[in-house]
């Protein structure tokens, strides 16, 4: 349920209550893997593909 006072802090607290440590670990591992790939995969076609993925996911990168 979305409310007008929905904050990042509130979302973090909700995630702490709802997610297991294993789920949090998997999420952090995925974020780390994507971050590594975005930083070190600079082959142009792969870089463009990942750049487009970030935009599709709603991540503003520039």
JSON list of N, CA, C and O in Angstrom, two decimals:
[
{"chain": "A", "resi": 1, "resn": "UNK", "atom": "N", "xyz": [0.84, -1.17, 0.00]},
{"chain": "A", "resi": 1, "resn": "UNK", "atom": "CA", "xyz": [0.00, 0.00, 0.00]},
{"chain": "A", "resi": 1, "resn": "UNK", "atom": "C", "xyz": [0.90, 1.25, 0.00]},
{"chain": "A", "resi": 1, "resn": "UNK", "atom": "O", "xyz": [1.73, 1.43, 0.86]},
{"chain": "A", "resi": 2, "resn": "UNK", "atom": "N", "xyz": [0.72, 2.09, -0.97]},
{"chain": "A", "resi": 2, "resn": "UNK", "atom": "CA", "xyz": [1.53, 3.31, -1.07]},
{"chain": "A", "resi": 2, "resn": "UNK", "atom": "C", "xyz": [0.87, 4.43, -0.27]},
{"chain": "A", "resi": 2, "resn": "UNK", "atom": "O", "xyz": [-0.34, 4.62, -0.33]},
{"chain": "A", "resi": 3, "resn": "UNK", "atom": "N", "xyz": [1.68, 5.12, 0.49]},
{"chain": "A", "resi": 3, "resn": "UNK", "atom": "CA", "xyz": [1.18, 6.26, 1.25]},
{"chain": "A", "resi": 3, "resn": "UNK", "atom": "C", "xyz": [2.00, 7.49, 0.89]},
{"chain": "A", "resi": 3, "resn": "UNK", "atom": "O", "xyz": [3.09, 7.38, 0.34]},
{"chain": "A", "resi": 4, "resn": "UNK", "atom": "N", "xyz": [1.48, 8.64, 1.25]},
{"chain": "A", "resi": 4, "resn": "UNK", "atom": "CA", "xyz": [2.17, 9.89, 0.93]},
{"chain": "A", "resi": 4, "resn": "UNK", "atom": "C", "xyz": [3.46, 10.04, 1.71]},
{"chain": "A", "resi": 4, "resn": "UNK", "atom": "O", "xyz": [4.37, 10.72, 1.27]},
{"chain": "A", "resi": 5, "resn": "UNK", "atom": "N", "xyz": [3.59, 9.39, 2.87]},
{"chain": "A", "resi": 5, "resn": "UNK", "atom": "CA", "xyz": [4.79, 9.53, 3.69]},
{"chain": "A", "resi": 5, "resn": "UNK", "atom": "C", "xyz": [5.70, 8.31, 3.59]},
{"chain": "A", "resi": 5, "resn": "UNK", "atom": "O", "xyz": [6.42, 7.99, 4.52]},
{"chain": "A", "resi": 6, "resn": "UNK", "atom": "N", "xyz": [5.66, 7.61, 2.47]},
{"chain": "A", "resi": 6, "resn": "UNK", "atom": "CA", "xyz": [6.51, 6.45, 2.23]},
{"chain": "A", "resi": 6, "resn": "UNK", "atom": "C", "xyz": [7.96, 6.94, 2.10]},
{"chain": "A", "resi": 6, "resn": "UNK", "atom": "O", "xyz": [8.27, 7.73, 1.23]},
{"chain": "A", "resi": 7, "resn": "UNK", "atom": "N", "xyz": [8.84, 6.45, 2.97]},
{"chain": "A", "resi": 7, "resn": "UNK", "atom": "CA", "xyz": [10.23, 6.91, 2.97]},
{"chain": "A", "resi": 7, "resn": "UNK", "atom": "C", "xyz": [11.18, 5.74, 2.76]},
{"chain": "A", "resi": 7, "resn": "UNK", "atom": "O", "xyz": [10.80, 4.58, 2.90]},
{"chain": "A", "resi": 8, "resn": "UNK", "atom": "N", "xyz": [12.41, 6.06, 2.42]},
{"chain": "A", "resi": 8, "resn": "UNK", "atom": "CA", "xyz": [13.44, 5.03, 2.26]},
{"chain": "A", "resi": 8, "resn": "UNK", "atom": "C", "xyz": [13.64, 4.31, 3.58]},
{"chain": "A", "resi": 8, "resn": "UNK", "atom": "O", "xyz": [13.74, 3.08, 3.63]},
{"chain": "A", "resi": 9, "resn": "UNK", "atom": "N", "xyz": [13.68, 5.05, 4.66]},
{"chain": "A", "resi": 9, "resn": "UNK", "atom": "CA", "xyz": [13.84, 4.44, 5.99]},
{"chain": "A", "resi": 9, "resn": "UNK", "atom": "C", "xyz": [12.73, 3.43, 6.26]},
{"chain": "A", "resi": 9, "resn": "UNK", "atom": "O", "xyz": [12.98, 2.33, 6.76]},
{"chain": "A", "resi": 10, "resn": "UNK", "atom": "N", "xyz": [11.52, 3.80, 5.93]},
{"chain": "A", "resi": 10, "resn": "UNK", "atom": "CA", "xyz": [10.39, 2.90, 6.12]},
{"chain": "A", "resi": 10, "resn": "UNK", "atom": "C", "xyz": [10.51, 1.64, 5.27]},
{"chain": "A", "resi": 10, "resn": "UNK", "atom": "O", "xyz": [10.17, 0.54, 5.71]},
{"chain": "A", "resi": 11, "resn": "UNK", "atom": "N", "xyz": [10.97, 1.80, 4.06]},
{"chain": "A", "resi": 11, "resn": "UNK", "atom": "CA", "xyz": [11.15, 0.64, 3.17]},
{"chain": "A", "resi": 11, "resn": "UNK", "atom": "C", "xyz": [12.23, -0.28, 3.69]},
{"chain": "A", "resi": 11, "resn": "UNK", "atom": "O", "xyz": [12.10, -1.51, 3.62]},
{"chain": "A", "resi": 12, "resn": "UNK", "atom": "N", "xyz": [13.31, 0.28, 4.22]},
{"chain": "A", "resi": 12, "resn": "UNK", "atom": "CA", "xyz": [14.40, -0.54, 4.78]},
{"chain": "A", "resi": 12, "resn": "UNK", "atom": "C", "xyz": [13.89, -1.31, 5.98]},
{"chain": "A", "resi": 12, "resn": "UNK", "atom": "O", "xyz": [14.17, -2.51, 6.12]},
{"chain": "A", "resi": 13, "resn": "UNK", "atom": "N", "xyz": [13.14, -0.66, 6.84]},
{"chain": "A", "resi": 13, "resn": "UNK", "atom": "CA", "xyz": [12.59, -1.33, 8.02]},
{"chain": "A", "resi": 13, "resn": "UNK", "atom": "C", "xyz": [11.63, -2.45, 7.61]},
{"chain": "A", "resi": 13, "resn": "UNK", "atom": "O", "xyz": [11.64, -3.53, 8.19]},
{"chain": "A", "resi": 14, "resn": "UNK", "atom": "N", "xyz": [10.81, -2.20, 6.60]},
{"chain": "A", "resi": 14, "resn": "UNK", "atom": "CA", "xyz": [9.89, -3.21, 6.12]},
{"chain": "A", "resi": 14, "resn": "UNK", "atom": "C", "xyz": [10.66, -4.41, 5.55]},
{"chain": "A", "resi": 14, "resn": "UNK", "atom": "O", "xyz": [10.31, -5.56, 5.81]},
{"chain": "A", "resi": 15, "resn": "UNK", "atom": "N", "xyz": [11.72, -4.15, 4.79]},
{"chain": "A", "resi": 15, "resn": "UNK", "atom": "CA", "xyz": [12.53, -5.23, 4.23]},
{"chain": "A", "resi": 15, "resn": "UNK", "atom": "C", "xyz": [13.19, -6.04, 5.34]},
{"chain": "A", "resi": 15, "resn": "UNK", "atom": "O", "xyz": [13.26, -7.27, 5.26]},
{"chain": "A", "resi": 16, "resn": "UNK", "atom": "N", "xyz": [13.66, -5.38, 6.38]},
{"chain": "A", "resi": 16, "resn": "UNK", "atom": "CA", "xyz": [14.27, -6.09, 7.52]},
{"chain": "A", "resi": 16, "resn": "UNK", "atom": "C", "xyz": [13.30, -7.06, 8.17]},
{"chain": "A", "resi": 16, "resn": "UNK", "atom": "O", "xyz": [13.68, -8.14, 8.61]},
{"chain": "A", "resi": 17, "resn": "UNK", "atom": "N", "xyz": [12.03, -6.66, 8.23]},
{"chain": "A", "resi": 17, "resn": "UNK", "atom": "CA", "xyz": [11.03, -7.51, 8.87]},
{"chain": "A", "resi": 17, "resn": "UNK", "atom": "C", "xyz": [10.60, -8.66, 7.96]},
{"chain": "A", "resi": 17, "resn": "UNK", "atom": "O", "xyz": [10.29, -9.74, 8.45]},
{"chain": "A", "resi": 18, "resn": "UNK", "atom": "N", "xyz": [10.58, -8.43, 6.65]},
{"chain": "A", "resi": 18, "resn": "UNK", "atom": "CA", "xyz": [10.00, -9.41, 5.73]},
{"chain": "A", "resi": 18, "resn": "UNK", "atom": "C", "xyz": [11.01, -10.37, 5.12]},
{"chain": "A", "resi": 18, "resn": "UNK", "atom": "O", "xyz": [10.63, -11.46, 4.71]},
{"chain": "A", "resi": 19, "resn": "UNK", "atom": "N", "xyz": [12.27, -9.97, 4.99]},
{"chain": "A", "resi": 19, "resn": "UNK", "atom": "CA", "xyz": [13.26, -10.80, 4.30]},
{"chain": "A", "resi": 19, "resn": "UNK", "atom": "C", "xyz": [14.10, -11.60, 5.29]},
{"chain": "A", "resi": 19, "resn": "UNK", "atom": "O", "xyz": [14.44, -11.13, 6.37]},
{"chain": "A", "resi": 20, "resn": "UNK", "atom": "N", "xyz": [14.45, -12.80, 4.87]},
{"chain": "A", "resi": 20, "resn": "UNK", "atom": "CA", "xyz": [15.33, -13.63, 5.68]},
{"chain": "A", "resi": 20, "resn": "UNK", "atom": "C", "xyz": [16.78, -13.22, 5.41]},
{"chain": "A", "resi": 20, "resn": "UNK", "atom": "O", "xyz": [17.06, -12.59, 4.38]},
{"chain": "A", "resi": 21, "resn": "UNK", "atom": "N", "xyz": [17.70, -13.57, 6.29]},
{"chain": "A", "resi": 21, "resn": "UNK", "atom": "CA", "xyz": [19.12, -13.26, 6.03]},
{"chain": "A", "resi": 21, "resn": "UNK", "atom": "C", "xyz": [19.62, -13.86, 4.71]},
{"chain": "A", "resi": 21, "resn": "UNK", "atom": "O", "xyz": [20.41, -13.23, 4.00]},
{"chain": "A", "resi": 22, "resn": "UNK", "atom": "N", "xyz": [19.13, -15.04, 4.36]},
{"chain": "A", "resi": 22, "resn": "UNK", "atom": "CA", "xyz": [19.53, -15.66, 3.09]},
{"chain": "A", "resi": 22, "resn": "UNK", "atom": "C", "xyz": [19.05, -14.83, 1.90]},
{"chain": "A", "resi": 22, "resn": "UNK", "atom": "O", "xyz": [19.79, -14.63, 0.92]},
{"chain": "A", "resi": 23, "resn": "UNK", "atom": "N", "xyz": [17.83, -14.33, 1.96]},
{"chain": "A", "resi": 23, "resn": "UNK", "atom": "CA", "xyz": [17.30, -13.50, 0.88]},
{"chain": "A", "resi": 23, "resn": "UNK", "atom": "C", "xyz": [18.09, -12.20, 0.75]},
{"chain": "A", "resi": 23, "resn": "UNK", "atom": "O", "xyz": [18.37, -11.74, -0.35]},
{"chain": "A", "resi": 24, "resn": "UNK", "atom": "N", "xyz": [18.43, -11.62, 1.89]},
{"chain": "A", "resi": 24, "resn": "UNK", "atom": "CA", "xyz": [19.23, -10.39, 1.86]},
{"chain": "A", "resi": 24, "resn": "UNK", "atom": "C", "xyz": [20.61, -10.66, 1.26]},
{"chain": "A", "resi": 24, "resn": "UNK", "atom": "O", "xyz": [21.12, -9.85, 0.48]},
{"chain": "A", "resi": 25, "resn": "UNK", "atom": "N", "xyz": [21.20, -11.79, 1.62]},
{"chain": "A", "resi": 25, "resn": "UNK", "atom": "CA", "xyz": [22.51, -12.15, 1.08]},
{"chain": "A", "resi": 25, "resn": "UNK", "atom": "C", "xyz": [22.48, -12.35, -0.42]},
{"chain": "A", "resi": 25, "resn": "UNK", "atom": "O", "xyz": [23.37, -11.88, -1.14]},
{"chain": "A", "resi": 26, "resn": "UNK", "atom": "N", "xyz": [21.44, -13.01, -0.91]},
{"chain": "A", "resi": 26, "resn": "UNK", "atom": "CA", "xyz": [21.31, -13.22, -2.35]},
{"chain": "A", "resi": 26, "resn": "UNK", "atom": "C", "xyz": [21.12, -11.87, -3.05]},
{"chain": "A", "resi": 26, "resn": "UNK", "atom": "O", "xyz": [21.73, -11.61, -4.10]},
{"chain": "A", "resi": 27, "resn": "UNK", "atom": "N", "xyz": [20.32, -11.00, -2.49]},
{"chain": "A", "resi": 27, "resn": "UNK", "atom": "CA", "xyz": [20.11, -9.68, -3.08]},
{"chain": "A", "resi": 27, "resn": "UNK", "atom": "C", "xyz": [21.39, -8.87, -3.14]},
{"chain": "A", "resi": 27, "resn": "UNK", "atom": "O", "xyz": [21.70, -8.25, -4.16]},
{"chain": "A", "resi": 28, "resn": "UNK", "atom": "N", "xyz": [22.15, -8.89, -2.05]},
{"chain": "A", "resi": 28, "resn": "UNK", "atom": "CA", "xyz": [23.43, -8.16, -2.03]},
{"chain": "A", "resi": 28, "resn": "UNK", "atom": "C", "xyz": [24.43, -8.75, -3.03]},
{"chain": "A", "resi": 28, "resn": "UNK", "atom": "O", "xyz": [25.17, -8.02, -3.68]},
{"chain": "A", "resi": 29, "resn": "UNK", "atom": "N", "xyz": [24.42, -10.09, -3.15]},
{"chain": "A", "resi": 29, "resn": "UNK", "atom": "CA", "xyz": [25.32, -10.74, -4.11]},
{"chain": "A", "resi": 29, "resn": "UNK", "atom": "C", "xyz": [24.96, -10.34, -5.55]},
{"chain": "A", "resi": 29, "resn": "UNK", "atom": "O", "xyz": [25.85, -10.08, -6.37]},
{"chain": "A", "resi": 30, "resn": "UNK", "atom": "N", "xyz": [23.67, -10.26, -5.85]},
{"chain": "A", "resi": 30, "resn": "UNK", "atom": "CA", "xyz": [23.25, -9.85, -7.19]},
{"chain": "A", "resi": 30, "resn": "UNK", "atom": "C", "xyz": [23.64, -8.39, -7.47]},
{"chain": "A", "resi": 30, "resn": "UNK", "atom": "O", "xyz": [24.11, -8.07, -8.56]},
{"chain": "A", "resi": 31, "resn": "UNK", "atom": "N", "xyz": [23.46, -7.54, -6.48]},
{"chain": "A", "resi": 31, "resn": "UNK", "atom": "CA", "xyz": [23.85, -6.14, -6.65]},
{"chain": "A", "resi": 31, "resn": "UNK", "atom": "C", "xyz": [25.35, -6.02, -6.87]},
{"chain": "A", "resi": 31, "resn": "UNK", "atom": "O", "xyz": [25.82, -5.27, -7.73]},
{"chain": "A", "resi": 32, "resn": "UNK", "atom": "N", "xyz": [26.13, -6.79, -6.09]},
{"chain": "A", "resi": 32, "resn": "UNK", "atom": "CA", "xyz": [27.59, -6.77, -6.24]},
{"chain": "A", "resi": 32, "resn": "UNK", "atom": "C", "xyz": [28.01, -7.28, -7.62]},
{"chain": "A", "resi": 32, "resn": "UNK", "atom": "O", "xyz": [28.90, -6.71, -8.26]},
{"chain": "A", "resi": 33, "resn": "UNK", "atom": "N", "xyz": [27.36, -8.36, -8.09]},
{"chain": "A", "resi": 33, "resn": "UNK", "atom": "CA", "xyz": [27.71, -8.92, -9.41]},
{"chain": "A", "resi": 33, "resn": "UNK", "atom": "C", "xyz": [27.38, -7.93, -10.52]},
{"chain": "A", "resi": 33, "resn": "UNK", "atom": "O", "xyz": [28.18, -7.73, -11.44]},
{"chain": "A", "resi": 34, "resn": "UNK", "atom": "N", "xyz": [26.23, -7.29, -10.44]},
{"chain": "A", "resi": 34, "resn": "UNK", "atom": "CA", "xyz": [25.87, -6.29, -11.45]},
{"chain": "A", "resi": 34, "resn": "UNK", "atom": "C", "xyz": [26.82, -5.09, -11.39]},
{"chain": "A", "resi": 34, "resn": "UNK", "atom": "O", "xyz": [27.23, -4.57, -12.43]},
{"chain": "A", "resi": 35, "resn": "UNK", "atom": "N", "xyz": [27.15, -4.66, -10.19]},
{"chain": "A", "resi": 35, "resn": "UNK", "atom": "CA", "xyz": [28.09, -3.54, -10.05]},
{"chain": "A", "resi": 35, "resn": "UNK", "atom": "C", "xyz": [29.44, -3.88, -10.63]},
{"chain": "A", "resi": 35, "resn": "UNK", "atom": "O", "xyz": [30.04, -3.07, -11.35]},
{"chain": "A", "resi": 36, "resn": "UNK", "atom": "N", "xyz": [29.94, -5.08, -10.37]},
{"chain": "A", "resi": 36, "resn": "UNK", "atom": "CA", "xyz": [31.22, -5.52, -10.93]},
{"chain": "A", "resi": 36, "resn": "UNK", "atom": "C", "xyz": [31.15, -5.52, -12.45]},
{"chain": "A", "resi": 36, "resn": "UNK", "atom": "O", "xyz": [32.05, -5.00, -13.12]},
{"chain": "A", "resi": 37, "resn": "UNK", "atom": "N", "xyz": [30.09, -6.10, -12.99]},
{"chain": "A", "resi": 37, "resn": "UNK", "atom": "CA", "xyz": [29.95, -6.16, -14.44]},
{"chain": "A", "resi": 37, "resn": "UNK", "atom": "C", "xyz": [29.88, -4.76, -15.05]},
{"chain": "A", "resi": 37, "resn": "UNK", "atom": "O", "xyz": [30.51, -4.49, -16.08]},
{"chain": "A", "resi": 38, "resn": "UNK", "atom": "N", "xyz": [29.12, -3.88, -14.42]},
{"chain": "A", "resi": 38, "resn": "UNK", "atom": "CA", "xyz": [29.00, -2.52, -14.96]},
{"chain": "A", "resi": 38, "resn": "UNK", "atom": "C", "xyz": [30.31, -1.76, -14.91]},
{"chain": "A", "resi": 38, "resn": "UNK", "atom": "O", "xyz": [30.61, -0.94, -15.78]},
{"chain": "A", "resi": 39, "resn": "UNK", "atom": "N", "xyz": [31.12, -2.03, -13.90]},
{"chain": "A", "resi": 39, "resn": "UNK", "atom": "CA", "xyz": [32.40, -1.33, -13.78]},
{"chain": "A", "resi": 39, "resn": "UNK", "atom": "C", "xyz": [33.48, -1.87, -14.71]},
{"chain": "A", "resi": 39, "resn": "UNK", "atom": "O", "xyz": [34.26, -1.13, -15.27]},
{"chain": "A", "resi": 40, "resn": "UNK", "atom": "N", "xyz": [33.52, -3.20, -14.87]},
{"chain": "A", "resi": 40, "resn": "UNK", "atom": "CA", "xyz": [34.66, -3.80, -15.53]},
{"chain": "A", "resi": 40, "resn": "UNK", "atom": "C", "xyz": [34.38, -4.36, -16.92]},
{"chain": "A", "resi": 40, "resn": "UNK", "atom": "O", "xyz": [35.32, -4.68, -17.64]},
{"chain": "A", "resi": 41, "resn": "UNK", "atom": "N", "xyz": [33.13, -4.52, -17.31]},
{"chain": "A", "resi": 41, "resn": "UNK", "atom": "CA", "xyz": [32.82, -4.99, -18.67]},
{"chain": "A", "resi": 41, "resn": "UNK", "atom": "C", "xyz": [32.67, -3.76, -19.55]},
{"chain": "A", "resi": 41, "resn": "UNK", "atom": "O", "xyz": [31.64, -3.12, -19.54]},
{"chain": "A", "resi": 42, "resn": "UNK", "atom": "N", "xyz": [33.69, -3.45, -20.29]},
{"chain": "A", "resi": 42, "resn": "UNK", "atom": "CA", "xyz": [33.66, -2.24, -21.10]},
{"chain": "A", "resi": 42, "resn": "UNK", "atom": "C", "xyz": [33.63, -2.54, -22.60]},
{"chain": "A", "resi": 42, "resn": "UNK", "atom": "O", "xyz": [33.78, -1.65, -23.42]},
{"chain": "A", "resi": 43, "resn": "UNK", "atom": "N", "xyz": [33.46, -3.81, -22.97]},
{"chain": "A", "resi": 43, "resn": "UNK", "atom": "CA", "xyz": [33.31, -4.14, -24.38]},
{"chain": "A", "resi": 43, "resn": "UNK", "atom": "C", "xyz": [32.06, -3.39, -24.85]},
{"chain": "A", "resi": 43, "resn": "UNK", "atom": "O", "xyz": [31.00, -3.48, -24.21]},
{"chain": "A", "resi": 44, "resn": "UNK", "atom": "N", "xyz": [32.14, -2.62, -25.93]},
{"chain": "A", "resi": 44, "resn": "UNK", "atom": "CA", "xyz": [31.06, -1.69, -26.28]},
{"chain": "A", "resi": 44, "resn": "UNK", "atom": "C", "xyz": [29.66, -2.30, -26.36]},
{"chain": "A", "resi": 44, "resn": "UNK", "atom": "O", "xyz": [28.71, -1.74, -25.84]},
{"chain": "A", "resi": 45, "resn": "UNK", "atom": "N", "xyz": [29.52, -3.45, -26.99]},
{"chain": "A", "resi": 45, "resn": "UNK", "atom": "CA", "xyz": [28.19, -4.02, -27.14]},
{"chain": "A", "resi": 45, "resn": "UNK", "atom": "C", "xyz": [27.61, -4.44, -25.79]},
{"chain": "A", "resi": 45, "resn": "UNK", "atom": "O", "xyz": [26.43, -4.21, -25.50]},
{"chain": "A", "resi": 46, "resn": "UNK", "atom": "N", "xyz": [28.44, -5.03, -24.96]},
{"chain": "A", "resi": 46, "resn": "UNK", "atom": "CA", "xyz": [27.99, -5.45, -23.62]},
{"chain": "A", "resi": 46, "resn": "UNK", "atom": "C", "xyz": [27.68, -4.22, -22.78]},
{"chain": "A", "resi": 46, "resn": "UNK", "atom": "O", "xyz": [26.68, -4.18, -22.06]},
{"chain": "A", "resi": 47, "resn": "UNK", "atom": "N", "xyz": [28.53, -3.21, -22.86]},
{"chain": "A", "resi": 47, "resn": "UNK", "atom": "CA", "xyz": [28.33, -2.00, -22.09]},
{"chain": "A", "resi": 47, "resn": "UNK", "atom": "C", "xyz": [27.00, -1.34, -22.49]},
{"chain": "A", "resi": 47, "resn": "UNK", "atom": "O", "xyz": [26.21, -0.93, -21.62]},
{"chain": "A", "resi": 48, "resn": "UNK", "atom": "N", "xyz": [26.73, -1.24, -23.78]},
{"chain": "A", "resi": 48, "resn": "UNK", "atom": "CA", "xyz": [25.47, -0.63, -24.24]},
{"chain": "A", "resi": 48, "resn": "UNK", "atom": "C", "xyz": [24.26, -1.45, -23.79]},
{"chain": "A", "resi": 48, "resn": "UNK", "atom": "O", "xyz": [23.24, -0.89, -23.39]},
{"chain": "A", "resi": 49, "resn": "UNK", "atom": "N", "xyz": [24.40, -2.76, -23.84]},
{"chain": "A", "resi": 49, "resn": "UNK", "atom": "CA", "xyz": [23.30, -3.63, -23.41]},
{"chain": "A", "resi": 49, "resn": "UNK", "atom": "C", "xyz": [22.99, -3.40, -21.94]},
{"chain": "A", "resi": 49, "resn": "UNK", "atom": "O", "xyz": [21.83, -3.28, -21.54]},
{"chain": "A", "resi": 50, "resn": "UNK", "atom": "N", "xyz": [24.02, -3.35, -21.11]},
{"chain": "A", "resi": 50, "resn": "UNK", "atom": "CA", "xyz": [23.82, -3.16, -19.68]},
{"chain": "A", "resi": 50, "resn": "UNK", "atom": "C", "xyz": [23.32, -1.74, -19.39]},
{"chain": "A", "resi": 50, "resn": "UNK", "atom": "O", "xyz": [22.51, -1.53, -18.49]},
{"chain": "A", "resi": 51, "resn": "UNK", "atom": "N", "xyz": [23.77, -0.78, -20.17]},
{"chain": "A", "resi": 51, "resn": "UNK", "atom": "CA", "xyz": [23.32, 0.59, -20.02]},
{"chain": "A", "resi": 51, "resn": "UNK", "atom": "C", "xyz": [21.81, 0.67, -20.28]},
{"chain": "A", "resi": 51, "resn": "UNK", "atom": "O", "xyz": [21.06, 1.27, -19.51]},
{"chain": "A", "resi": 52, "resn": "UNK", "atom": "N", "xyz": [21.37, 0.01, -21.35]},
{"chain": "A", "resi": 52, "resn": "UNK", "atom": "CA", "xyz": [19.94, -0.01, -21.67]},
{"chain": "A", "resi": 52, "resn": "UNK", "atom": "C", "xyz": [19.15, -0.72, -20.58]},
{"chain": "A", "resi": 52, "resn": "UNK", "atom": "O", "xyz": [18.02, -0.34, -20.26]},
{"chain": "A", "resi": 53, "resn": "UNK", "atom": "N", "xyz": [19.73, -1.79, -20.01]},
{"chain": "A", "resi": 53, "resn": "UNK", "atom": "CA", "xyz": [19.06, -2.50, -18.92]},
{"chain": "A", "resi": 53, "resn": "UNK", "atom": "C", "xyz": [18.86, -1.59, -17.72]},
{"chain": "A", "resi": 53, "resn": "UNK", "atom": "O", "xyz": [17.79, -1.58, -17.10]},
{"chain": "A", "resi": 54, "resn": "UNK", "atom": "N", "xyz": [19.88, -0.79, -17.39]},
{"chain": "A", "resi": 54, "resn": "UNK", "atom": "CA", "xyz": [19.75, 0.13, -16.25]},
{"chain": "A", "resi": 54, "resn": "UNK", "atom": "C", "xyz": [18.59, 1.09, -16.48]},
{"chain": "A", "resi": 54, "resn": "UNK", "atom": "O", "xyz": [17.81, 1.36, -15.57]},
{"chain": "A", "resi": 55, "resn": "UNK", "atom": "N", "xyz": [18.49, 1.62, -17.70]},
{"chain": "A", "resi": 55, "resn": "UNK", "atom": "CA", "xyz": [17.38, 2.53, -17.99]},
{"chain": "A", "resi": 55, "resn": "UNK", "atom": "C", "xyz": [16.04, 1.81, -17.90]},
{"chain": "A", "resi": 55, "resn": "UNK", "atom": "O", "xyz": [15.07, 2.36, -17.37]},
{"chain": "A", "resi": 56, "resn": "UNK", "atom": "N", "xyz": [15.97, 0.58, -18.41]},
{"chain": "A", "resi": 56, "resn": "UNK", "atom": "CA", "xyz": [14.72, -0.18, -18.36]},
{"chain": "A", "resi": 56, "resn": "UNK", "atom": "C", "xyz": [14.32, -0.47, -16.91]},
{"chain": "A", "resi": 56, "resn": "UNK", "atom": "O", "xyz": [13.13, -0.53, -16.60]},
{"chain": "A", "resi": 57, "resn": "UNK", "atom": "N", "xyz": [15.32, -0.62, -16.03]},
{"chain": "A", "resi": 57, "resn": "UNK", "atom": "CA", "xyz": [15.04, -0.89, -14.63]},
{"chain": "A", "resi": 57, "resn": "UNK", "atom": "C", "xyz": [14.71, 0.39, -13.86]},
{"chain": "A", "resi": 57, "resn": "UNK", "atom": "O", "xyz": [14.41, 0.35, -12.68]},
{"chain": "A", "resi": 58, "resn": "UNK", "atom": "N", "xyz": [14.78, 1.53, -14.55]},
{"chain": "A", "resi": 58, "resn": "UNK", "atom": "CA", "xyz": [14.44, 2.79, -13.90]},
{"chain": "A", "resi": 58, "resn": "UNK", "atom": "C", "xyz": [15.58, 3.45, -13.17]},
{"chain": "A", "resi": 58, "resn": "UNK", "atom": "O", "xyz": [15.39, 4.33, -12.35]},
{"chain": "A", "resi": 59, "resn": "UNK", "atom": "N", "xyz": [16.82, 3.03, -13.48]},
{"chain": "A", "resi": 59, "resn": "UNK", "atom": "CA", "xyz": [17.99, 3.60, -12.83]},
{"chain": "A", "resi": 59, "resn": "UNK", "atom": "C", "xyz": [18.51, 4.75, -13.69]},
{"chain": "A", "resi": 59, "resn": "UNK", "atom": "O", "xyz": [18.80, 4.57, -14.87]},
{"chain": "A", "resi": 60, "resn": "UNK", "atom": "N", "xyz": [18.62, 5.92, -13.10]},
{"chain": "A", "resi": 60, "resn": "UNK", "atom": "CA", "xyz": [19.15, 7.07, -13.81]},
{"chain": "A", "resi": 60, "resn": "UNK", "atom": "C", "xyz": [20.65, 7.05, -13.72]},
{"chain": "A", "resi": 60, "resn": "UNK", "atom": "O", "xyz": [21.21, 6.99, -12.63]},
{"chain": "A", "resi": 61, "resn": "UNK", "atom": "N", "xyz": [21.33, 7.06, -14.85]},
{"chain": "A", "resi": 61, "resn": "UNK", "atom": "CA", "xyz": [22.79, 6.96, -14.80]},
{"chain": "A", "resi": 61, "resn": "UNK", "atom": "C", "xyz": [23.48, 8.19, -15.38]},
{"chain": "A", "resi": 61, "resn": "UNK", "atom": "O", "xyz": [24.69, 8.28, -15.37]},
{"chain": "A", "resi": 62, "resn": "UNK", "atom": "N", "xyz": [22.74, 9.11, -15.94]},
{"chain": "A", "resi": 62, "resn": "UNK", "atom": "CA", "xyz": [23.37, 10.36, -16.43]},
{"chain": "A", "resi": 62, "resn": "UNK", "atom": "C", "xyz": [22.32, 11.42, -16.59]},
{"chain": "A", "resi": 62, "resn": "UNK", "atom": "O", "xyz": [21.17, 11.22, -16.43]}
]
